[in-house]
Coordinates of C-alpha atoms and ligand atoms in Angstrom, one line a residue:
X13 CA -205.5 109.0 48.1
X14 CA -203.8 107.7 51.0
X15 CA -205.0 105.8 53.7
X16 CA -205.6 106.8 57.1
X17 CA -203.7 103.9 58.6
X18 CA -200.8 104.5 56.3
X19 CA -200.6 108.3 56.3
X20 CA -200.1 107.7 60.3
X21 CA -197.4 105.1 59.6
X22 CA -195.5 107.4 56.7
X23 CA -196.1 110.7 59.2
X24 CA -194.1 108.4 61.9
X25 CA -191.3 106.8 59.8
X26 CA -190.5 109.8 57.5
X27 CA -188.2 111.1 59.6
X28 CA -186.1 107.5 59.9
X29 CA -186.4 107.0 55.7
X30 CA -186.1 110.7 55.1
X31 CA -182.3 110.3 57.3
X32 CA -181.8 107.0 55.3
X33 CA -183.3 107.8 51.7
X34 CA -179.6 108.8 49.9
X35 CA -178.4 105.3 51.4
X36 CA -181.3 103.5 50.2
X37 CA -181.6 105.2 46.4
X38 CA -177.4 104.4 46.5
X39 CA -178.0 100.8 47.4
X40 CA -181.3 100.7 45.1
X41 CA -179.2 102.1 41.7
X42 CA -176.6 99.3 42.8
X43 CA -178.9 96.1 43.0
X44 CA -180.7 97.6 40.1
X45 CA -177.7 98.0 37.5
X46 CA -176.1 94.3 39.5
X47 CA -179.5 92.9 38.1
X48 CA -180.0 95.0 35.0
X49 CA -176.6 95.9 33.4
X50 CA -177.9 97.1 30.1
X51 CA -180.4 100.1 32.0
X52 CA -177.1 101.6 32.9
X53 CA -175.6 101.1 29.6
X54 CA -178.7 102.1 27.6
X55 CA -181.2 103.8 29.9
X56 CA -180.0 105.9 32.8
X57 CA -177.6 108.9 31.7
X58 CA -174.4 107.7 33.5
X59 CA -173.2 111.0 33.6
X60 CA -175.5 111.5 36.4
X61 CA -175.0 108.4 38.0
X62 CA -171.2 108.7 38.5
X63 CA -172.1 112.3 39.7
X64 CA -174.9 111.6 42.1
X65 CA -177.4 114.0 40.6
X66 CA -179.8 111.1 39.7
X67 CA -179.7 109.1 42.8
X68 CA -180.6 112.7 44.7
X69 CA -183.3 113.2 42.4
X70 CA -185.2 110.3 43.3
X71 CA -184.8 110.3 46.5
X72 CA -185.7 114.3 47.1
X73 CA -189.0 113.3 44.7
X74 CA -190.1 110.7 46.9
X75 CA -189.8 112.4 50.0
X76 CA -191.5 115.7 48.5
X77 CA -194.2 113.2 47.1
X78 CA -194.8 111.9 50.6
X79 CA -194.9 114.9 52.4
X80 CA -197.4 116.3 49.9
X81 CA -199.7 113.3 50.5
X82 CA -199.2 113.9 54.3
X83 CA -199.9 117.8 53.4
X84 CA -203.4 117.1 51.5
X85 CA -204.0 113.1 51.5
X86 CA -206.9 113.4 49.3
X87 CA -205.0 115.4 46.7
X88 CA -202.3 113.9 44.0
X89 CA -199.6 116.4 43.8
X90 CA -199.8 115.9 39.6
X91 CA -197.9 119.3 39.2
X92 CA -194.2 118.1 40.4
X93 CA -194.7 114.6 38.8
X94 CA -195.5 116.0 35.1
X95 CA -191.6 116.6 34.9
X96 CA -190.2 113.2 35.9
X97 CA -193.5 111.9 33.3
X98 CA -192.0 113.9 30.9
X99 CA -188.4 112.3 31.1
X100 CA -189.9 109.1 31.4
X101 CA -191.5 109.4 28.3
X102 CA -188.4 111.1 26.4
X103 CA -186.7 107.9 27.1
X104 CA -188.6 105.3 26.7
X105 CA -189.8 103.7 30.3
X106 CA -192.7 100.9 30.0
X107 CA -195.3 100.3 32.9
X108 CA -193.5 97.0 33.6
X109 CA -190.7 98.8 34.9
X110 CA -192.4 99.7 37.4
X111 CA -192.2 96.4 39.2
X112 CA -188.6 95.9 38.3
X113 CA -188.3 99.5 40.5
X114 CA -190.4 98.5 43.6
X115 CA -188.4 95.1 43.7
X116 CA -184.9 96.6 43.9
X117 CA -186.1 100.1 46.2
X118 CA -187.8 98.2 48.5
X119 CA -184.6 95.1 48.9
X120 CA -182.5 98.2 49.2
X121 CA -185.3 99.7 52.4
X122 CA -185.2 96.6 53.9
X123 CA -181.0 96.0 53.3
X124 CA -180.9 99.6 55.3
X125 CA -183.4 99.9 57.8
X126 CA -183.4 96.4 58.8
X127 CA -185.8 95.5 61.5
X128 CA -187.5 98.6 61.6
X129 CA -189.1 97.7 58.1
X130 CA -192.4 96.3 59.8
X131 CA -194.8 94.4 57.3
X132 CA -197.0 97.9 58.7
X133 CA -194.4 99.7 58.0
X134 CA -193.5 97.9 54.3
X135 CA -197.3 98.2 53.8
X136 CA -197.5 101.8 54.2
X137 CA -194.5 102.7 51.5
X138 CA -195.5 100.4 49.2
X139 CA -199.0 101.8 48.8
X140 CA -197.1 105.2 49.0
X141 CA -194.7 104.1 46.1
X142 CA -197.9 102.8 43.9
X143 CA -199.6 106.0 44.5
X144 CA -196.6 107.6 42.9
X145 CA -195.9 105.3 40.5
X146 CA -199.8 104.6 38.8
X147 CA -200.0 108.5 39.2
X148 CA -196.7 108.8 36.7
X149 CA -198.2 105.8 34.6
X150 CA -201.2 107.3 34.3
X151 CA -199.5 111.1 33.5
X152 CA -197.1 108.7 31.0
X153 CA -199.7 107.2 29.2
X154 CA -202.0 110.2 28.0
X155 CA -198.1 112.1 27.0
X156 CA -197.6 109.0 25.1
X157 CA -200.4 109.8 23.0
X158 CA -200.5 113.1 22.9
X159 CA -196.5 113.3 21.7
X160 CA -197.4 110.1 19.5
X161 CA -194.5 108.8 21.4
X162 CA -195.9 105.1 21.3
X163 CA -195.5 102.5 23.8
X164 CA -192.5 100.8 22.3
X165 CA -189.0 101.7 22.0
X166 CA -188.9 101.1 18.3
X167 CA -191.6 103.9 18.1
X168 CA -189.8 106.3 20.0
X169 CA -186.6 106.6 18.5
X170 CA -187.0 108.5 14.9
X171 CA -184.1 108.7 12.6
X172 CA -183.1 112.1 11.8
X173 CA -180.9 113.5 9.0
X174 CA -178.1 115.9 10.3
X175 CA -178.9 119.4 7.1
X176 CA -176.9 121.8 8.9
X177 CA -174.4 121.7 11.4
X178 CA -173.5 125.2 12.5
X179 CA -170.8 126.5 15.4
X180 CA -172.6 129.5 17.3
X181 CA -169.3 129.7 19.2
X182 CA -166.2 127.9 20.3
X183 CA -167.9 125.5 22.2
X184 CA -171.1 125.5 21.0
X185 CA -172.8 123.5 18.2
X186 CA -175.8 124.1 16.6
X187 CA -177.9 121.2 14.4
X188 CA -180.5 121.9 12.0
X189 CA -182.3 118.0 11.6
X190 CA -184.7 116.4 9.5
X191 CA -186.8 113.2 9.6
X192 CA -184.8 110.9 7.7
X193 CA -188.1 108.4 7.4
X194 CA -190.0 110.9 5.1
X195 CA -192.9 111.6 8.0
X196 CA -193.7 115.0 9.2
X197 CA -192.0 117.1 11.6
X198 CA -193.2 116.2 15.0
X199 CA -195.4 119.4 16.9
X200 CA -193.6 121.1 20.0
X201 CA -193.8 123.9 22.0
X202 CA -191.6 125.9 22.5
X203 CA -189.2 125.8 25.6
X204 CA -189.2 121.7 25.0
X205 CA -186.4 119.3 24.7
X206 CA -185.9 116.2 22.6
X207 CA -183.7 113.1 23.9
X208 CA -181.1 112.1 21.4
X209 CA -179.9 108.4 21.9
X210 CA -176.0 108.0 20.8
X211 CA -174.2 105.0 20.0
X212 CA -170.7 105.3 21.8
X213 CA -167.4 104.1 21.2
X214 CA -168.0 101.3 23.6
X215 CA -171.1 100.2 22.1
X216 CA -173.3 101.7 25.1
X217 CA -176.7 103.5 23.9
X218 CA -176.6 107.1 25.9
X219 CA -179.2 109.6 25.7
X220 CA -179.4 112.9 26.5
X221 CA -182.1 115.9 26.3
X222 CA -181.4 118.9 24.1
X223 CA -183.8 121.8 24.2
X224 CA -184.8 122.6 20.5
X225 CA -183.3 126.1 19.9
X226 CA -185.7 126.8 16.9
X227 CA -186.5 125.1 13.7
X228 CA -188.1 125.6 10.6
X229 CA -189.6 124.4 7.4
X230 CA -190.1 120.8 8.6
X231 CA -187.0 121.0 10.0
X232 CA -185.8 121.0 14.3
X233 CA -182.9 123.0 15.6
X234 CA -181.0 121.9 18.6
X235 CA -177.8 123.5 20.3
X236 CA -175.0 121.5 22.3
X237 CA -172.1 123.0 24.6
X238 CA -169.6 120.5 25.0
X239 CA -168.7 120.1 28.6
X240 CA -165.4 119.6 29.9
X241 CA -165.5 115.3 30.1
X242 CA -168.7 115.2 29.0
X243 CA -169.4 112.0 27.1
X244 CA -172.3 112.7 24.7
X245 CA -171.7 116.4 24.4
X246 CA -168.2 115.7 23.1
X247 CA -169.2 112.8 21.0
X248 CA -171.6 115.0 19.0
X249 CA -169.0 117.6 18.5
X250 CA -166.6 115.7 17.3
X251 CA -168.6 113.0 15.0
X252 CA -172.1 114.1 14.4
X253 CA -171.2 115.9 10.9
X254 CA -173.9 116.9 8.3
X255 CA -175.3 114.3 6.4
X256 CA -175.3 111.8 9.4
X257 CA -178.5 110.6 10.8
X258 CA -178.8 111.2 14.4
X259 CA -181.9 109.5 16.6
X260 CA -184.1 111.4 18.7
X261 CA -187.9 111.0 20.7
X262 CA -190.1 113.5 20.5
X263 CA -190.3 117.2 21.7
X264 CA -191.7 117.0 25.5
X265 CA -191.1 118.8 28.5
X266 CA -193.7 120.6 31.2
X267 CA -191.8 123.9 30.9
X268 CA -193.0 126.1 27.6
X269 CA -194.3 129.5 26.9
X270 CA -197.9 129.3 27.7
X271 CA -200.4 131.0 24.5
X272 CA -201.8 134.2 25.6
X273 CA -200.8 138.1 25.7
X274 CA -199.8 139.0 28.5
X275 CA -196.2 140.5 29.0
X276 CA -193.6 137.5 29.0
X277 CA -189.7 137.7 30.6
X278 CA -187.3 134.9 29.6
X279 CA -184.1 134.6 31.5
X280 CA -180.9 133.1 31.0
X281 CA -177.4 131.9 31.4
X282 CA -174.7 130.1 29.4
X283 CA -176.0 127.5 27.7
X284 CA -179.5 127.9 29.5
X285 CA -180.9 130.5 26.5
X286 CA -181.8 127.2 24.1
X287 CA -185.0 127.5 25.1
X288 CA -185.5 131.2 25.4
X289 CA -184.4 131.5 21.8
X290 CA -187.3 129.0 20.7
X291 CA -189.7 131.3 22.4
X292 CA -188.5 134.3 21.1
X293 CA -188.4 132.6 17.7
X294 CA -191.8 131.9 18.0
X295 CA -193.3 134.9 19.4
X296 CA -191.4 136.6 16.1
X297 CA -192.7 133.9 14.1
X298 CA -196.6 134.7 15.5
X299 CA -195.9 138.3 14.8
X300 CA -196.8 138.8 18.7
X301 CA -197.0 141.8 20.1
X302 CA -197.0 140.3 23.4
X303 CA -195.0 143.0 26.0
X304 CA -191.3 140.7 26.2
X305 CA -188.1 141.4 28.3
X306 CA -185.0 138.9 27.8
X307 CA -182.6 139.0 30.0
X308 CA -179.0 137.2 29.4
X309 CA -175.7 136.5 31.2
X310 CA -172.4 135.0 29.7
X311 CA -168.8 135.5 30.4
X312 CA -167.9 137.6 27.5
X313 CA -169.4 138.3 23.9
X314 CA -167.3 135.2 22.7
X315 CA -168.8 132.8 24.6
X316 CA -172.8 134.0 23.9
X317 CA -174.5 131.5 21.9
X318 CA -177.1 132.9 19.8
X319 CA -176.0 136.9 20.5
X320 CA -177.3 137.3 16.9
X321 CA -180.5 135.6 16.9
X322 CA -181.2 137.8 20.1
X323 CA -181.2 141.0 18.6
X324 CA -182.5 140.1 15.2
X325 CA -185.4 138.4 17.1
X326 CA -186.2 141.4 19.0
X327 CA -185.8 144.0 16.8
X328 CA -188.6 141.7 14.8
X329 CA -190.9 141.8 17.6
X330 CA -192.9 145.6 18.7
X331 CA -192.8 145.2 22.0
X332 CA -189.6 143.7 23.1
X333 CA -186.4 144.5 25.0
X334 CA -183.1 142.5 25.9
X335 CA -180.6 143.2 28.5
X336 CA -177.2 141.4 28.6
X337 CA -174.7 140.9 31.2
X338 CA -171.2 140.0 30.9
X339 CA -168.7 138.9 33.9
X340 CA -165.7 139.9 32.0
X341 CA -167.0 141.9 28.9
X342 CA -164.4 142.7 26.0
X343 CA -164.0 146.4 25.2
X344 CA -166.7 149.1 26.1
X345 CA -169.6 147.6 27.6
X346 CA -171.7 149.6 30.5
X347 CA -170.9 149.4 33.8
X348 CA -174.9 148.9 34.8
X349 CA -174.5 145.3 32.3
X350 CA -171.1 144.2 33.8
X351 CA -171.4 141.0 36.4
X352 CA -173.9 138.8 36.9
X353 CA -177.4 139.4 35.7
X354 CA -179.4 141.8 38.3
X355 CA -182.8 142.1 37.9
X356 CA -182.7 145.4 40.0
X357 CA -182.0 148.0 36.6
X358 CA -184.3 146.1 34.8
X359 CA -188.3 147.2 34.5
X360 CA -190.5 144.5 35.0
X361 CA -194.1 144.7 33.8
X362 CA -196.9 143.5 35.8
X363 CA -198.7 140.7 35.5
X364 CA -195.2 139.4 33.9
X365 CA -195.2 134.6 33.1
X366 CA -191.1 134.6 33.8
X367 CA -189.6 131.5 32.2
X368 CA -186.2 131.0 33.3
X369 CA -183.1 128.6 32.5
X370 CA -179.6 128.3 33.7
X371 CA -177.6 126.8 36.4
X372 CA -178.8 126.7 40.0
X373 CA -177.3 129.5 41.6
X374 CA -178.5 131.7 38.8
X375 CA -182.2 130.3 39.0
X376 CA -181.9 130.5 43.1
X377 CA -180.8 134.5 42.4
X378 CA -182.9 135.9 39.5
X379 CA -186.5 133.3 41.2
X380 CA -185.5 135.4 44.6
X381 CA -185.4 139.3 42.2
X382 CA -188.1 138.7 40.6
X383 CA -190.6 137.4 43.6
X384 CA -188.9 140.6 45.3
X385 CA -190.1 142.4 42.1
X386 CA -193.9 141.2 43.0
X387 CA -194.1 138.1 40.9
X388 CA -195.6 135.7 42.3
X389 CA -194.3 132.3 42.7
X390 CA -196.9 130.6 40.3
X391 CA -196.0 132.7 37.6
X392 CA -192.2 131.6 37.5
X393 CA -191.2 128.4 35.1
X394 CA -187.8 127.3 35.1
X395 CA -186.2 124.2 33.1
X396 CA -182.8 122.8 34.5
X397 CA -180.0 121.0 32.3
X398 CA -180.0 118.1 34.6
X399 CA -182.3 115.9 37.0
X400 CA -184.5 118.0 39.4
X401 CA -182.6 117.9 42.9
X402 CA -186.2 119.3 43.9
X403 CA -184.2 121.8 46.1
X404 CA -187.1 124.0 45.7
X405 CA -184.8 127.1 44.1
Ligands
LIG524 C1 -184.4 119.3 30.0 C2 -182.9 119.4 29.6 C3 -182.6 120.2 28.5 C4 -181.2 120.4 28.1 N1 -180.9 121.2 27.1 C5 -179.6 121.4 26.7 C6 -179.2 122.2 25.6 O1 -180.1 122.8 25.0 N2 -177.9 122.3 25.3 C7 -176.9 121.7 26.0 O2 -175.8 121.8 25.6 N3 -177.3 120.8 27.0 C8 -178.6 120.7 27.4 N4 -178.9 119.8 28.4 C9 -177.8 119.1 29.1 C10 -177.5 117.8 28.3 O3 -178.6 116.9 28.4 C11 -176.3 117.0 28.9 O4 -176.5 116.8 30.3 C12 -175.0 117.7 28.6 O5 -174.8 117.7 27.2 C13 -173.8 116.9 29.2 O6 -173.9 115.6 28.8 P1 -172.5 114.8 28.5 O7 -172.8 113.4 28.2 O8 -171.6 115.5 27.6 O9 -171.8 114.8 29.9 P2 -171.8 113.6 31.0 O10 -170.7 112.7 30.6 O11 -173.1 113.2 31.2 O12 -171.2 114.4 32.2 C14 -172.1 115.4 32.9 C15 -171.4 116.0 34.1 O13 -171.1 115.0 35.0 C16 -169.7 115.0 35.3 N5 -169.2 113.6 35.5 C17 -169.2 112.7 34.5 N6 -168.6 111.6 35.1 C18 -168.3 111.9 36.3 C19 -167.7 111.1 37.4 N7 -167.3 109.9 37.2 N8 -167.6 111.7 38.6 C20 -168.0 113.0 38.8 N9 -168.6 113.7 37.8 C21 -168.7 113.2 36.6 C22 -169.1 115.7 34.0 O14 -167.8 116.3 34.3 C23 -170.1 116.7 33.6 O15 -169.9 117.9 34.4 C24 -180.2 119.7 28.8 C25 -180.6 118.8 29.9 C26 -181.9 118.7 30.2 C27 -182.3 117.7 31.4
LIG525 C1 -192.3 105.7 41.5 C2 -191.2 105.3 40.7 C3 -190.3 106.3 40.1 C4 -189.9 107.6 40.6 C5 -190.3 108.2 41.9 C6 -188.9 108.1 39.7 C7 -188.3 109.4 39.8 C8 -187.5 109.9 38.9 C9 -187.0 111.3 38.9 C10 -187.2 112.2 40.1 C11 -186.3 111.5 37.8 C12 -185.5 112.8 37.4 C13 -186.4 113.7 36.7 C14 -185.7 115.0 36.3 O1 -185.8 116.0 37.1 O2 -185.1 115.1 35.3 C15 -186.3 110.3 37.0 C16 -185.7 110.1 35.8 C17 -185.5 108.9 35.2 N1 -186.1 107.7 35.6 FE1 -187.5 107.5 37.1 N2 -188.7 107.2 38.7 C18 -189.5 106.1 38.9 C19 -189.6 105.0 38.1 C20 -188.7 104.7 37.1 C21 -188.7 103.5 36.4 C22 -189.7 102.3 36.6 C23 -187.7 103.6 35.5 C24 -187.2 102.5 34.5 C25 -186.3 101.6 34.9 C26 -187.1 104.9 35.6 C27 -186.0 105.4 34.9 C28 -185.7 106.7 34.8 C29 -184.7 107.3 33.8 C30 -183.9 106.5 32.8 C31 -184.6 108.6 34.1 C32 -183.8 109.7 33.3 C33 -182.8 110.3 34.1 C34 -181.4 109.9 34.0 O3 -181.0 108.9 33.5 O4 -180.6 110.8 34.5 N3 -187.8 105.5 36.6 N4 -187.1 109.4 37.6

């Protein structure tokens, strides 16, 4: 909860740190890599610190946290931090990390807003950055324990044996793993990812989340598109062979098919059906006779991961339907199917949990034909391959 005094102090200076907050998060990531070199070599993806994406992400979440404790002071907006938890956890941050944060963010406040940073003013945004940051401990600790993630990195990080390496299509890799240390197969749900750590060629530890595309028999299945430049991705392609052992934290991640039997749309683009595949391959698994309608885009048939699993899956299930689109389909292919996925020729049942997964201007489109459709908002989940820009699609 905040305080009165500070809520009146945050309400009057959001404006000023909401104009300055890219600045600050720019100058924050510096001081903090100046003073921590090995969180950028072994921690952060630096994918998305050379691209920007991260240093937008945290300062969109801290703005949207603030405004939802000026919104409902009394209330802690637990829903939109239980996906930064989630990352947090797939990657290993301790409590005390905490500290090292509110050092460098608030040097970095001070280094841009100068005299305007008031000890009232420092006081307010520190107890709004504590609020936000014992709420995620607090969210972190319980998904600890309930992934059996542990609190140390050495309990983390599992070895896994590379049994099957498998190209679903010129760009994309599939890998069937096993625990290398002889334990069980950790549970998930399905639609959730697991961070695999990589040792690259200049010694740097990156990680990276992969939604698990499947699995069986003790056994986890996850899917990589090698991106154009993209360090991990290509790494993993091109020396991650069967028979390797590979490292990865357990399955987590807020967005997952929720149990229950009401009808169920999952939809996708590209690389994006990883996780719808793991729900379908689950549903099929549970014999569900749950009412299900996929819907999939891709350029062409060539470049559709998984094309096979999606029929075989839905033929095995009673009640299910899928609908592809292609931009540039090869040979016949109808006319109603050809372009980007429109929701408008497709029937969708009421009372319909949509999951969805793809890149932002697909999430923005199908979100927008499906609450056009009558779905409400609540009832629309979507995972995104990158950090949150909390853009609110
Ligand atoms: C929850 C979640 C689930 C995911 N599931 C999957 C999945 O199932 N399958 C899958 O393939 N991927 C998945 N991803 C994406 C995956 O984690 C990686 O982001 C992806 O593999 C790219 O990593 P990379 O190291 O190859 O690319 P990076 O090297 O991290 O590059 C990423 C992007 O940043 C750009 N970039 C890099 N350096 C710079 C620079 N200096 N300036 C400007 N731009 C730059 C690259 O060109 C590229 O477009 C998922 C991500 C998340 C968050
Ligand atoms: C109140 C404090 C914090 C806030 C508000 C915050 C916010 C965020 C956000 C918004 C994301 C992106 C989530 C997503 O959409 O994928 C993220 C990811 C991440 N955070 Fe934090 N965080 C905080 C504390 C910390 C701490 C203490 C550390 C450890 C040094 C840390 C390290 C990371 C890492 C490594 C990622 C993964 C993303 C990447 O590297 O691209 N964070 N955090």
């Amino acid at each position: 909860m905040l305080s009165a005094k500070s809520a009146e102090v945050v309400e009057a200076t959001l404006p000023a740190v909401g104009a300055a907050i890219g600045d600050i998060t720019s100058r924050f990531y510096d001081r903090l890599f100046a003073a921590h070199p090995d969180l950028l070599r072994d921690l952060f993806n630096r994918g998305n610190q050379a691209n920007g994406t991260q240093r937008q992400a945290l300062a969109g979440s801290i703005a949207a946290f603030a405004s939802a404790l000026l919104a409902d002071p009394d209330q802690r907006p637990d829903a939109m931090l239980a996906r930064i938890a989630h990352k947090h956890v797939s990657v290993g941050i301790a409590d005390d990390q905490y500290q090292v944060v509110h050092e460098h963010l608030f040097a970095a406040i001070v280094e841009v807003l100068g005299e305007a940073v008031t000890p009232e003013v420092a006081a307010a945004w520190d107890e709004v950055y504590w609020l936000m940051a014992n709420a995620l401990m607090a969210v972190e600790a319980r998904l600890r324990v309930e992934a059996a993630a542990g609190g140390d990195p050495a309990d983390l990080w599992r070895p896994y044996t590379v049994v099957t390496r498998y190209q679903e299509t010129e760009t994309v890799t599939s890998y069937l793993v096993r625990p290398a240390d002889g334990r069980p197969v950790p549970a998930s749900r399905p639609g959730q990812y697991v961070s695999v750590r990589t040792e690259l060629p200049d010694g740097a530890h990156q990680i990276r989340q992969y939604s698990l595309s499947g699995g069986a028999d003790g056994a986890l299945r996850f899917s990589v598109k090698r991106e154009p430049g993209g360090e991990v991705s290509g790494h993993l392609h091109d020396h991650l062979a069967t028979g390797d052992t590979v490292e990865l934290a357990p399955p987590l991640g807020d967005v997952f098919l929720a149990e229950g039997d009401g009808p169920v749309l999952l939809a996708s683009a590209g690389i994006g059906n990883t996780p719808m595949i793991a729900m379908l391959d689950h549903l099929a698994t549970t014999g569900s006779t749950r009412q299900v309608v996929s819907v999939h885009g891709d350029r062409d048939q060539l470049s559709h991961a998984f094309r096979a699993d999606l029929e075989q899956l839905t033929a095995k299930l009673p009640n299910a339907t899928a609908h592809v689109f292609y931009e540039q389909p090869l040979g016949e292919w109808p006319a109603e199917r050809t372009g980007l996925v429109d929701l408008s020729t497709v029937t969708v049942p009421a009372g319909t949990t949509a999951y969805l997964c793809g890149p932002l201007p697909f999430l923005r489109a199908v979100r927008g034909q499906l609450l056009e459709a009558g779905v409400p908002a609540r009832d629309v989940h979507y995972e995104v391959f990158g950090p949150d820009l909390w853009l609110g699609v």
